[in-house]
Tab-separated table of C-alpha atoms in Angstrom:
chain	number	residue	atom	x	y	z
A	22	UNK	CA	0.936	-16.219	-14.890
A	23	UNK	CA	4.552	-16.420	-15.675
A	24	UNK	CA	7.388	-15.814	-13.736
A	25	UNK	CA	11.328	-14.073	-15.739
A	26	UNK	CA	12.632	-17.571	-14.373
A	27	UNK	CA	10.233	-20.065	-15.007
A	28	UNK	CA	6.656	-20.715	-15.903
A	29	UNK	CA	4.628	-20.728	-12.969
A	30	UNK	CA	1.512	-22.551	-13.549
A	31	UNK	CA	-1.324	-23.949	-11.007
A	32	UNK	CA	-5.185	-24.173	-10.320
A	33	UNK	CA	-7.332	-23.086	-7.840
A	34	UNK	CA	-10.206	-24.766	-6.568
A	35	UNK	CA	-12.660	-21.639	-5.321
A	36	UNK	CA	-15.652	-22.855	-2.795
A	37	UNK	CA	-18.510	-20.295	-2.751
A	38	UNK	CA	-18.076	-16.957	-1.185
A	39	UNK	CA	-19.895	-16.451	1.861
A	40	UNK	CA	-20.623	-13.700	4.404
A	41	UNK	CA	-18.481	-13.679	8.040
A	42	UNK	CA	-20.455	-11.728	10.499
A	43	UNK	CA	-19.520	-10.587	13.947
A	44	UNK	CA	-20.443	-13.785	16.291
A	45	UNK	CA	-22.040	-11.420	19.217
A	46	UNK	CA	-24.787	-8.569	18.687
A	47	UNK	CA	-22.982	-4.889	17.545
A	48	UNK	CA	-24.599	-1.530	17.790
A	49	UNK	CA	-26.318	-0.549	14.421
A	50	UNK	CA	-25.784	3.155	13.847
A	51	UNK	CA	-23.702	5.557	11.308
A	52	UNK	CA	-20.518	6.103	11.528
A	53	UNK	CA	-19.333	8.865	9.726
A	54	UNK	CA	-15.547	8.674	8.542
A	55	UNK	CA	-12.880	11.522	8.503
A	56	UNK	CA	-12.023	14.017	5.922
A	57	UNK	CA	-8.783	12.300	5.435
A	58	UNK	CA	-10.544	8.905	4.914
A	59	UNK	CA	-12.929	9.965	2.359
A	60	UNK	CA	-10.934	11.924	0.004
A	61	UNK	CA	-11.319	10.478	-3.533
A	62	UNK	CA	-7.599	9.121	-3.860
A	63	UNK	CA	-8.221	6.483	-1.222
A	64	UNK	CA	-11.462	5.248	-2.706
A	65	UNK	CA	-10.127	2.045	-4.079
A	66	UNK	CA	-9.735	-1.717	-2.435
A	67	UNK	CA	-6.185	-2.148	-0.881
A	68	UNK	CA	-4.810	-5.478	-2.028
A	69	UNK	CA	-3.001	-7.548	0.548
A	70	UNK	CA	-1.473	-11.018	0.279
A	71	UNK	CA	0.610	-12.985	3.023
A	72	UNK	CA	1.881	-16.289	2.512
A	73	UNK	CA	2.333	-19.126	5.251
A	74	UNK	CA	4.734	-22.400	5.516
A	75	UNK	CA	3.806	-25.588	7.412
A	76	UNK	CA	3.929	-25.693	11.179
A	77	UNK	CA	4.505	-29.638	12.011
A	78	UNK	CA	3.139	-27.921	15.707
A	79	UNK	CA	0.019	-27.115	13.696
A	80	UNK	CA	-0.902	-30.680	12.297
A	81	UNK	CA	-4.916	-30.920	12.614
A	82	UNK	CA	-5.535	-27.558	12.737
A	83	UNK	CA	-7.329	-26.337	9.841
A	84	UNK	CA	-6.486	-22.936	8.750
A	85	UNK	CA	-9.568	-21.831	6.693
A	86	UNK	CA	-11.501	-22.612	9.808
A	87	UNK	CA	-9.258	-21.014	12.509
A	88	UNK	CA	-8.963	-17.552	10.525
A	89	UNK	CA	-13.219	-17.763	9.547
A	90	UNK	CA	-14.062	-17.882	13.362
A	91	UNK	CA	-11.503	-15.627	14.456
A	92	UNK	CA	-12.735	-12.569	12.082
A	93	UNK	CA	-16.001	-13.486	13.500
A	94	UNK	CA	-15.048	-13.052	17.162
A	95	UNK	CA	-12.676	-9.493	16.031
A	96	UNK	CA	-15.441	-8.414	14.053
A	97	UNK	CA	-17.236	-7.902	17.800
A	98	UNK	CA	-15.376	-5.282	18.513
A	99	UNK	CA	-14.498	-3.811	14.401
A	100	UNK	CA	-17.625	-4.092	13.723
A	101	UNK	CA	-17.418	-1.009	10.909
A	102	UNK	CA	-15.781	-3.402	8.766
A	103	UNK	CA	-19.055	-5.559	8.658
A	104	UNK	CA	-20.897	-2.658	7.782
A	105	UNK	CA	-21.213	-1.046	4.054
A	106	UNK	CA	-19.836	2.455	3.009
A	107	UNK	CA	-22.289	5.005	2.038
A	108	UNK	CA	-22.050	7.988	0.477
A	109	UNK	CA	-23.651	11.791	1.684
A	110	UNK	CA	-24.024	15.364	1.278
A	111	UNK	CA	-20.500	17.069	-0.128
A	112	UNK	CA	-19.840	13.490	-1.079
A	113	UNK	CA	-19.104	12.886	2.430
A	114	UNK	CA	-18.524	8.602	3.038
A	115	UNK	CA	-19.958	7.307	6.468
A	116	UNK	CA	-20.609	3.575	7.117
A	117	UNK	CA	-23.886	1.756	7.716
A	118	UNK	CA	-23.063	-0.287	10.848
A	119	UNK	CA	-25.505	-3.237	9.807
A	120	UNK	CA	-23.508	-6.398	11.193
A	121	UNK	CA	-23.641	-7.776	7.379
A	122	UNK	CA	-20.549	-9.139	7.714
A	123	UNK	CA	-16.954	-9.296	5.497
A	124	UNK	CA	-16.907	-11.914	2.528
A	125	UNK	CA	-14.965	-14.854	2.941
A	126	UNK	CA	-13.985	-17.114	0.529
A	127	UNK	CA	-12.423	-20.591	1.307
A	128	UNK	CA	-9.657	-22.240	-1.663
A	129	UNK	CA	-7.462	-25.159	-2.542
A	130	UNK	CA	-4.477	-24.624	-4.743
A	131	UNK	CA	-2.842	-27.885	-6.271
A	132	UNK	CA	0.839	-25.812	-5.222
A	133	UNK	CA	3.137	-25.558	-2.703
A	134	UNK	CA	5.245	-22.639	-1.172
A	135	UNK	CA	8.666	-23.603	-2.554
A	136	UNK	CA	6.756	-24.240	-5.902
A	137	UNK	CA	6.335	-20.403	-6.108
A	138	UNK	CA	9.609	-18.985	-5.260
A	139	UNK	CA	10.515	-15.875	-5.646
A	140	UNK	CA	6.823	-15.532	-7.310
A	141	UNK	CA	5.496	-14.635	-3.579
A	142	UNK	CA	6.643	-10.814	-3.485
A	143	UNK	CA	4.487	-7.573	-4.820
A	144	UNK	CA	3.127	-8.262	-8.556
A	145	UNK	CA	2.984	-11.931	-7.773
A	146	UNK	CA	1.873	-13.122	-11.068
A	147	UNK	CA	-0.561	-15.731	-9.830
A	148	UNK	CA	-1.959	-12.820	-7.559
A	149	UNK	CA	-5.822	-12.576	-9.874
A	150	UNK	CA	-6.036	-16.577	-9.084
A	151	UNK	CA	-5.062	-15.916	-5.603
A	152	UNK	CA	-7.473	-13.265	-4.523
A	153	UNK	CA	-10.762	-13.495	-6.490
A	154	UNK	CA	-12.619	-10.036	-6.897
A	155	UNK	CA	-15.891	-9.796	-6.117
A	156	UNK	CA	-17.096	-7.094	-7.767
A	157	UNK	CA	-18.437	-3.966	-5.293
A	158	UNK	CA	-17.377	-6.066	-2.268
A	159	UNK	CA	-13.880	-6.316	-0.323
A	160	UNK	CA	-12.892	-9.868	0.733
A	161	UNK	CA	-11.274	-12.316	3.042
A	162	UNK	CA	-9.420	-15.416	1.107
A	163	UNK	CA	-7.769	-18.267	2.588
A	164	UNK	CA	-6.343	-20.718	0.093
A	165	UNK	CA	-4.627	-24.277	1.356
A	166	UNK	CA	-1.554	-25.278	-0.393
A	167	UNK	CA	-0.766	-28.758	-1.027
A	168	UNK	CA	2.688	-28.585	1.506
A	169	UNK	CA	0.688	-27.740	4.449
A	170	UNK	CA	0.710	-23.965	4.424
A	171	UNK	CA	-1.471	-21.259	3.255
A	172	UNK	CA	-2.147	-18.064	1.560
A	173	UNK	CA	-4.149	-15.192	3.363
A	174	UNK	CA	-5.851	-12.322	1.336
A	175	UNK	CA	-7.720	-9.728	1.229
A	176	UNK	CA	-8.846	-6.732	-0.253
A	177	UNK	CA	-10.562	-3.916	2.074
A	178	UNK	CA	-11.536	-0.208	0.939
A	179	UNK	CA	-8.583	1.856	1.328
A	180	UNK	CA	-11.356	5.139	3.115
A	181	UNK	CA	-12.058	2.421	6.223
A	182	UNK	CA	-7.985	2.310	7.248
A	183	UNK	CA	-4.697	3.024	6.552
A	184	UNK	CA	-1.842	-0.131	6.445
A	185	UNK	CA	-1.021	0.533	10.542
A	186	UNK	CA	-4.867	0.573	10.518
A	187	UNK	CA	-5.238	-2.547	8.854
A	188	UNK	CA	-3.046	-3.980	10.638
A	189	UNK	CA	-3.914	-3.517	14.201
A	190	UNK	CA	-7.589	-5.130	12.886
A	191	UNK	CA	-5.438	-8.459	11.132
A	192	UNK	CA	-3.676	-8.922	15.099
A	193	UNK	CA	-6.794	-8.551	16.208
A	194	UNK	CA	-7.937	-11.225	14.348
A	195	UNK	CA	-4.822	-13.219	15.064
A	196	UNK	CA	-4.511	-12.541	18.809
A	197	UNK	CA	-8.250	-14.461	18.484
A	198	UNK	CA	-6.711	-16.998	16.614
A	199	UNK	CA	-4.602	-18.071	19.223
A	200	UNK	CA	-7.373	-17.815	22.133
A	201	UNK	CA	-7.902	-14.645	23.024
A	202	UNK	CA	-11.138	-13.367	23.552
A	203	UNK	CA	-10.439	-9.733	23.584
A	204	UNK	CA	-7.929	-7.704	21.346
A	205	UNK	CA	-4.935	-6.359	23.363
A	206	UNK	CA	-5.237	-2.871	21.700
A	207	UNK	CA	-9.097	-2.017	21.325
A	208	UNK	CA	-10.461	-0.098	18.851
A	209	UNK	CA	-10.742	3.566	18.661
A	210	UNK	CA	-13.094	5.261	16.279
A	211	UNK	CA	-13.277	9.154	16.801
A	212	UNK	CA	-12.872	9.559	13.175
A	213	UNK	CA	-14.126	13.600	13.887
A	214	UNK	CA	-9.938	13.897	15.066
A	215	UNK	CA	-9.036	14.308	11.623
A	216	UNK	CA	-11.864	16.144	10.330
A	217	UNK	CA	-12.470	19.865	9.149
A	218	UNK	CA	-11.972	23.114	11.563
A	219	UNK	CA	-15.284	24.929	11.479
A	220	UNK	CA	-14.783	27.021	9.288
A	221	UNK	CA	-12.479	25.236	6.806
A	222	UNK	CA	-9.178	26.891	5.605
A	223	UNK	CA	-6.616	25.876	3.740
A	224	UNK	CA	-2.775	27.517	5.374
A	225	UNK	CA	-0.427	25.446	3.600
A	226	UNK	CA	0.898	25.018	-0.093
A	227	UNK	CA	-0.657	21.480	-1.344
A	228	UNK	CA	1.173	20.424	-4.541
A	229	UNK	CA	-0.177	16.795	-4.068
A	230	UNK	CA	-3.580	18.749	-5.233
A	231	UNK	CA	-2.728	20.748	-7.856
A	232	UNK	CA	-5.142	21.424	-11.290
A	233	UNK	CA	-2.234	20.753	-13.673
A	234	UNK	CA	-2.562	20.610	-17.651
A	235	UNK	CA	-0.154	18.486	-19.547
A	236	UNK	CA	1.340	21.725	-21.584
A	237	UNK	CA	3.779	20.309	-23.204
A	238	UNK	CA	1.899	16.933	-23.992
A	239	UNK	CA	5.255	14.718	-22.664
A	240	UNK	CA	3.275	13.375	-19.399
A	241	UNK	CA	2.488	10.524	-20.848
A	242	UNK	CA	-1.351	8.849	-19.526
A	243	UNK	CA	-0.921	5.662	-18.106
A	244	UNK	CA	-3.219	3.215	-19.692
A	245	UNK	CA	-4.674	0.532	-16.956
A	246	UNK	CA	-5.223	-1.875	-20.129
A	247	UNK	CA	-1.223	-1.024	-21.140
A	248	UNK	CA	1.201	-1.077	-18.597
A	249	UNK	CA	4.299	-3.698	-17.630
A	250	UNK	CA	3.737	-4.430	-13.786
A	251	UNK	CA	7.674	-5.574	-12.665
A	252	UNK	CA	8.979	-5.696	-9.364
A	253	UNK	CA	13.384	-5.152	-8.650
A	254	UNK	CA	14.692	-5.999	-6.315
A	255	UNK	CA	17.454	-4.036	-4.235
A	256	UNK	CA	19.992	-5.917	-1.992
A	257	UNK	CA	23.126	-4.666	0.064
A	258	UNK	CA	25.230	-4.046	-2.889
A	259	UNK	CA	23.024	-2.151	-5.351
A	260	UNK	CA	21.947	0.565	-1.984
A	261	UNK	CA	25.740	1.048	-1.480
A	262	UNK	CA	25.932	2.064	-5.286
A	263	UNK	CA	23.915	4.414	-4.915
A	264	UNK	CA	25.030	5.600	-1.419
A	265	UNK	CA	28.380	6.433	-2.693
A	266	UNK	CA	26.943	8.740	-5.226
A	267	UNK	CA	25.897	10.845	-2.865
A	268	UNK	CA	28.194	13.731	-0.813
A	269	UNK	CA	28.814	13.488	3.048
A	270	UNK	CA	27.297	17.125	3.382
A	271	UNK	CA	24.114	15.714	2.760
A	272	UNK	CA	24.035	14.046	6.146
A	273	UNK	CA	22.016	11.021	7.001
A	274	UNK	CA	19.882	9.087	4.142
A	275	UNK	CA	17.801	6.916	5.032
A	276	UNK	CA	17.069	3.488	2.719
A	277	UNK	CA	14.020	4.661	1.427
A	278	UNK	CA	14.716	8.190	1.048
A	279	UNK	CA	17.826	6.880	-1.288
A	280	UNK	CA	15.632	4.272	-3.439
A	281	UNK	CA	12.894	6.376	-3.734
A	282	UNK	CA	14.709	9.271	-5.408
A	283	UNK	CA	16.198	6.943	-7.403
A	284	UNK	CA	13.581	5.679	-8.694
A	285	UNK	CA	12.061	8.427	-9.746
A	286	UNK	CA	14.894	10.224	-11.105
A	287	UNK	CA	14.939	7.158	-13.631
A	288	UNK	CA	11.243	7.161	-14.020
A	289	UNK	CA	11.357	10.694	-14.884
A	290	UNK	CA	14.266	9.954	-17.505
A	291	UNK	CA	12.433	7.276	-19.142
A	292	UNK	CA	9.503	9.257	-19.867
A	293	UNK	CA	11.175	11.636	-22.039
A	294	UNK	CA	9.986	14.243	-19.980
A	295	UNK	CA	10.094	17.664	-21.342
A	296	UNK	CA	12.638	19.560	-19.787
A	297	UNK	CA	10.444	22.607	-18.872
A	298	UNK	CA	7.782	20.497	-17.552
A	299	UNK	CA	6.967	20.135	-13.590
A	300	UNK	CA	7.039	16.421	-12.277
A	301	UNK	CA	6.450	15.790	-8.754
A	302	UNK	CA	6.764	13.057	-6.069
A	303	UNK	CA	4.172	12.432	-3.365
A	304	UNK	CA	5.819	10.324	-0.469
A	305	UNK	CA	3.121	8.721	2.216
A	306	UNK	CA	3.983	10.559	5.773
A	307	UNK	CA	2.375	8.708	8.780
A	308	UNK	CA	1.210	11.145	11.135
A	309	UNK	CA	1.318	8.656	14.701
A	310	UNK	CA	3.911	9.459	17.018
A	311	UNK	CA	4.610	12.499	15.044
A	312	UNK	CA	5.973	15.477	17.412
A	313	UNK	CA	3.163	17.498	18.251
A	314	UNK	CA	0.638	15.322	17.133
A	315	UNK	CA	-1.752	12.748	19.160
A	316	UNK	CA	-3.810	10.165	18.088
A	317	UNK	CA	-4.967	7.664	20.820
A	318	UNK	CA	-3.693	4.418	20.883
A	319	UNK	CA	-6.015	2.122	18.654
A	320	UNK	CA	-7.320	4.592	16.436
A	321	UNK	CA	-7.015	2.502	12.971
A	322	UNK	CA	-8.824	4.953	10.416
A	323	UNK	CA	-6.287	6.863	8.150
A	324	UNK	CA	-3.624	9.297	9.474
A	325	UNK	CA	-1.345	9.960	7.055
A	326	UNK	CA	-0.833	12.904	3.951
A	327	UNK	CA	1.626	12.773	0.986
A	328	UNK	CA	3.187	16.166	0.374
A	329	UNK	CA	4.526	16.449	-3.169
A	330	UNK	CA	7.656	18.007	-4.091
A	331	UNK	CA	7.895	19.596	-7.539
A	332	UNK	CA	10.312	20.197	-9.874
A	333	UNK	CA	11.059	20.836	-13.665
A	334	UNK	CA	12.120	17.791	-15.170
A	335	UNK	CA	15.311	18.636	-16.298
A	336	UNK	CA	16.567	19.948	-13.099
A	337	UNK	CA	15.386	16.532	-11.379
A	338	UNK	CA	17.264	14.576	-14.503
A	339	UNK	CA	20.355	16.457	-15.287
A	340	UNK	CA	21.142	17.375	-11.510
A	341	UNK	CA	22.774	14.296	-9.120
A	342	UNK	CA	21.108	11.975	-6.710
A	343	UNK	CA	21.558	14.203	-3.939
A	344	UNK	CA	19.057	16.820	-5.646
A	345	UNK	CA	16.335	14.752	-5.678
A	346	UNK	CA	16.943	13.204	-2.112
A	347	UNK	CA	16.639	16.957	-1.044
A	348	UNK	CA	13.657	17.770	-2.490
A	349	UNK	CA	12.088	14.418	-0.199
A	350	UNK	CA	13.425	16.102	2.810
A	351	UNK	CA	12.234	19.178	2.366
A	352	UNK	CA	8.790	17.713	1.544
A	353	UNK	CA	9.294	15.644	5.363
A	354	UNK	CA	10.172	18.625	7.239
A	355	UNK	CA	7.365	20.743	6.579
A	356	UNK	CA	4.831	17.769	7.976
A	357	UNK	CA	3.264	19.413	11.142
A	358	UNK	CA	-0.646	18.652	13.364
A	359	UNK	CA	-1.443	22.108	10.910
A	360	UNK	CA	-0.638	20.148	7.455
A	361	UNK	CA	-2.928	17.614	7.818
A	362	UNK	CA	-5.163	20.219	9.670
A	363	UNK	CA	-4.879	21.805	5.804
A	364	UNK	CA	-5.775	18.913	3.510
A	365	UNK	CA	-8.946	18.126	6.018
A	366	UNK	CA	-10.133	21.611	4.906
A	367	UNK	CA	-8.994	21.697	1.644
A	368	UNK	CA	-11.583	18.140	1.222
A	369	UNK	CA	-14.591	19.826	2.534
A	370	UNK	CA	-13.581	22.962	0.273
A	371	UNK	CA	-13.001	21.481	-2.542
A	372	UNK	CA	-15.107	18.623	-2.588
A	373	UNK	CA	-12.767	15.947	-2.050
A	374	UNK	CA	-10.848	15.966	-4.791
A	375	UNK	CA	-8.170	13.373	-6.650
A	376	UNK	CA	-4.641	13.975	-6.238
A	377	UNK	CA	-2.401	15.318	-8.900
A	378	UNK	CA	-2.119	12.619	-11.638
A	379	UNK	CA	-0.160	14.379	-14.497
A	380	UNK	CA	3.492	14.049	-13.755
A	381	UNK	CA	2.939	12.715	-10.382
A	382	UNK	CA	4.900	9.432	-8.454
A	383	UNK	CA	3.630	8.018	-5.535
A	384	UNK	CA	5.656	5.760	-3.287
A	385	UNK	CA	4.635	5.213	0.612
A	386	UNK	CA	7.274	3.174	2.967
A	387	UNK	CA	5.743	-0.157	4.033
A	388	UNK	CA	8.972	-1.521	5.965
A	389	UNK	CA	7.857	-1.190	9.209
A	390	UNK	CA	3.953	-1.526	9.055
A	391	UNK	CA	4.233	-4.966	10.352
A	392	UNK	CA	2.223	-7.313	7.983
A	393	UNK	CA	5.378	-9.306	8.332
A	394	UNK	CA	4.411	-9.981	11.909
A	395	UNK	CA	0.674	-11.676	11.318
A	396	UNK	CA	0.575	-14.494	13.011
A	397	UNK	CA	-2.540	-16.760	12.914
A	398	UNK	CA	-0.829	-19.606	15.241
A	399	UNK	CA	1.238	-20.853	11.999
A	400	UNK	CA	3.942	-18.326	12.894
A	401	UNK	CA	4.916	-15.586	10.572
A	402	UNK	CA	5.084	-15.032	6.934
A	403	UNK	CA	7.241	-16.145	4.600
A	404	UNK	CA	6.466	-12.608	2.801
A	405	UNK	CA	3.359	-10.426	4.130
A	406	UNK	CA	2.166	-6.968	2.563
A	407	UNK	CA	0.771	-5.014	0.026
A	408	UNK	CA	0.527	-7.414	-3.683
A	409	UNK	CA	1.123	-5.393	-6.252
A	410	UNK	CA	1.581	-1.154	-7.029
A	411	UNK	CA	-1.665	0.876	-8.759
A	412	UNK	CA	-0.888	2.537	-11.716
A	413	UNK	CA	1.206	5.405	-10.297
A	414	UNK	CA	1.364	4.094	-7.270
A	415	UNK	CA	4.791	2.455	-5.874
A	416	UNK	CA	5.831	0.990	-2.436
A	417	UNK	CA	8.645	-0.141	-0.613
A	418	UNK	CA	8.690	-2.873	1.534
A	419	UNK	CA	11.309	-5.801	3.049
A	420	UNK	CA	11.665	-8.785	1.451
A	421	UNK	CA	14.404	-11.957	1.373
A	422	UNK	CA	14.847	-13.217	-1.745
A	423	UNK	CA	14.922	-17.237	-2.637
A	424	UNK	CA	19.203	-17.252	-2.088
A	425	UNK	CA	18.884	-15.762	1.446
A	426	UNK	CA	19.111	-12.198	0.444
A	427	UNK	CA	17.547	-9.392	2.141
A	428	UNK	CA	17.042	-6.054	0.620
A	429	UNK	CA	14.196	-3.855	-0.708
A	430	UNK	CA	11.096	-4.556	-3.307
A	431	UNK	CA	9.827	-1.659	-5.395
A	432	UNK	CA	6.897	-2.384	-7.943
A	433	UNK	CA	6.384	-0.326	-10.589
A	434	UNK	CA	3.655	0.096	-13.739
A	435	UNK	CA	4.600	1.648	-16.873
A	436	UNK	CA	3.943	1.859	-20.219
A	437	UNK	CA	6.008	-0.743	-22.151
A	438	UNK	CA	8.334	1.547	-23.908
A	439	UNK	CA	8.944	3.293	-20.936
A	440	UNK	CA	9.519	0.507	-18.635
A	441	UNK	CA	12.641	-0.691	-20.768
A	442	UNK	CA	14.161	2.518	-20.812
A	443	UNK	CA	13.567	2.623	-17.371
A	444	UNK	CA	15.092	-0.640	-16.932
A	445	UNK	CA	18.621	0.939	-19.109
A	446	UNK	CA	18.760	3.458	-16.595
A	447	UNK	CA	18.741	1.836	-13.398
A	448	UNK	CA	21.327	-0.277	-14.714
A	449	UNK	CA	23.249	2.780	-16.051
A	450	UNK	CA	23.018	4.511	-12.306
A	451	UNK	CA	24.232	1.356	-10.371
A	452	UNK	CA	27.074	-0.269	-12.541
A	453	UNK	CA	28.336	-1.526	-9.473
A	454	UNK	CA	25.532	-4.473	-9.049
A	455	UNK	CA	22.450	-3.558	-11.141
A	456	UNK	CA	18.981	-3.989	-8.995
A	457	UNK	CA	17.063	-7.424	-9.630
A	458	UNK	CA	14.393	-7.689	-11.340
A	459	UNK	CA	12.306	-10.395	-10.216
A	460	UNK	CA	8.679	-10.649	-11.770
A	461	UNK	CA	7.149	-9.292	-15.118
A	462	UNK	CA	3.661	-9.575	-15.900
A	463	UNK	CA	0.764	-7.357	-18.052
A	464	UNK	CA	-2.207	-6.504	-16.405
């Protein structure tokens, strides 16, 4: 565990995991989930980690104990998540409602919150100590800290919920918390909204899907045993860099559209990339409130796609900022009810497959999913969210540094060659105050 400033070094003091079942009777039955849920790119445990200070208001209160007996009472009424994922014909995932409950594992830490620093953002070194993985199992953690706060986290298949998802279950939990005996927003299963049309046909172009070969062998494979997990950081200054690179006829940009082009633009550069060879970006696209399409208020299962736009790598890398900023609109504005009509039909055609990995970026906006806002009686987060990016898999999400700054966090995992070239290039592209970098660690 280190951190670029200082060595950040502490123990943790595990109790034996245990199983947190609903505290009233649920219905045992199958639940099948959606052909957007099941797809084989979400089939991995979402890592979340949210970190608490003191609350003098909270003296007495213990918070292992609160948080235990709350998931009990939520798990009532989510009582999916105390079931177990099973698999079916066509590889189709459905869960076995038996009331078995969510792991939950209770942990001292001989730290405190101002001890960690700037450690508490996405690839928080200490993260592995903080979150202990059970293997085959998603968990609930609590770990006390010696100033009086906490750290909550958890890791929950990724099929069972998007973030909005998983977060309207964690305010269920913390509405419970603080007395409540029923959510304010119940649940809403009716996974069969975002399933196949009878009969299944694919009407849109899905690049994010794509059987590609590496043909010029530059798309490098990213080793899970060999890649430099960092995080940067981007305030005020370095986003106005980069904003004034870009022409007024573009028209409105917003924060992540900016970054996120940016960051792959570099990526792409630092891979050495072939100039002939096609890259592409998949950005996460959250279908609720979209225009023409309805979801019902407290339906928490996944409802989002991530449309890839393509292009040969030297366009993307000898072309300005503004290229690659409108190859993520173009991608946005195509997002209609029959898109993710598409990629429901193109799972139960194709058998689920994996996205595109050769070449591919992912990055989904996490800004405004509201993890910050968890509050467990304590009050909110010093920093709440995702804990780290997967392998090609990037987010973006809010965060105010240890000097008072707010900005933008991007992790990232590359190679290590790559990730210092990568490093020479975002500094190269905003000379006016180069992006932060705030954690390094191999994983």
């Amino acid at each position: 565990m280190a951190s670029s400033s200082s060595p950040l070094v502490f123990s943790v003091k595990r109790c034996d995991p245990e199983f947190v079942r609903p505290t009233n009777p649920t219905p045992r039955e199958v639940k099948q989930l959606s052909d957007i849920d099941d797809q084989e790119g979400l089939r991995f445990q979402l890592p979340v980690i949210m970190f608490y200070p003191n609350n003098p208001l909270m003296k007495g209160k213990d918070p292992v104990k609160v948080i235990r007996e709350a998931l009990g009472k939520a798990l009532v009424y989510y009582y999916p998540f105390a079931g177990r994922l099973i698999e079916g014909n066509n590889r189709k995932l459905m869960v076995d409602c038996t009331g078995e409950g969510i792991l939950f594992i209770e942990a001292d830490a001989d730290t405190t919150l101002e001890n960690l620093g700037d450690a508490i953002q996405p690839m928080c070194p200490c993260f592995e100590e903080l979150l202990y993985d059970v293997p085959g199992s998603g968990e609930f953690l609590v770990t006390r800290l010696r100033c009086g706060g906490f750290i909550f986290a958890l890791r929950l298949n990724h099929t069972m919920s998007d973030a909005l998802g998983l977060i309207q279950f964690l305010n269920a939990i913390s509405e419970m918390a603080q007395g409540l005996s029923v959510p304010s927003l119940l649940p809403i299963w009716q996974r069969e909204l975002l399933n196949a049309r009878n009969p299944p046909q694919i009407t849109r172009i899905h690049h994010e899907y794509e059987e590609v070969t590496n043909s010029k062998g530059t798309l490098m494979a990213m080793d899970e045993n060999n890649l430099v997990h960092r995080s940067f950081f981007f305030g005020p200054k370095q986003i106005r860099a980069l904003r004034n690179r870009l022409p007024a006829s573009l028209g409105a940009c917003s924060t992540f559209e900016v970054l996120t082009a940016y960051v792959w633009r570099c990526r792409t550069i630092a891979f050495a990339v072939d100039p002939d060879e096609v890259v592409r970006i998949s950005c996460l696209i959250n279908m609720r409130g979209k225009h023409g399409f309805y979801l019902p208020p407290g339906y928490y299962g996944n409802a989002f796609v991530y449309p890839a736009s393509i292009t040969k790598a030297g366009m993307l890398c000898k072309n300005p900022l503004e290229y690659a900023i409108r190859l993520l609109k173009k991608a946005k504005a195509e997002m209609s009810q029959e898109y993710i009509k598409s990629v429901a039909d193109l799972m139960v055609i194709k058998g689920r497959p994996l996205f595109t990995q050769p070449g591919n970026y992912f990055v989904s906006d996490v800004t405004r999913a509201g993890f910050g806002e968890v509050n467990f009686g304590w009050g909110k987060p010093v920093y709440g969210g995702l804990a780290r990016a997967l392998s090609i898999i990037s987010f973006c999400t809010r965060f105010r540094n240890s000097k008072g700054e707010e900005g933008n966090v991007i992790p990232i995992c590359l190679p290590p060659p790559v990730m210092e070239r990568f490093e020479q290039e975002l500094k190269r592209m905003t000379k006016e105050a180069e992006p932060v970098r705030l954690i390094t660690s191999m994983l």
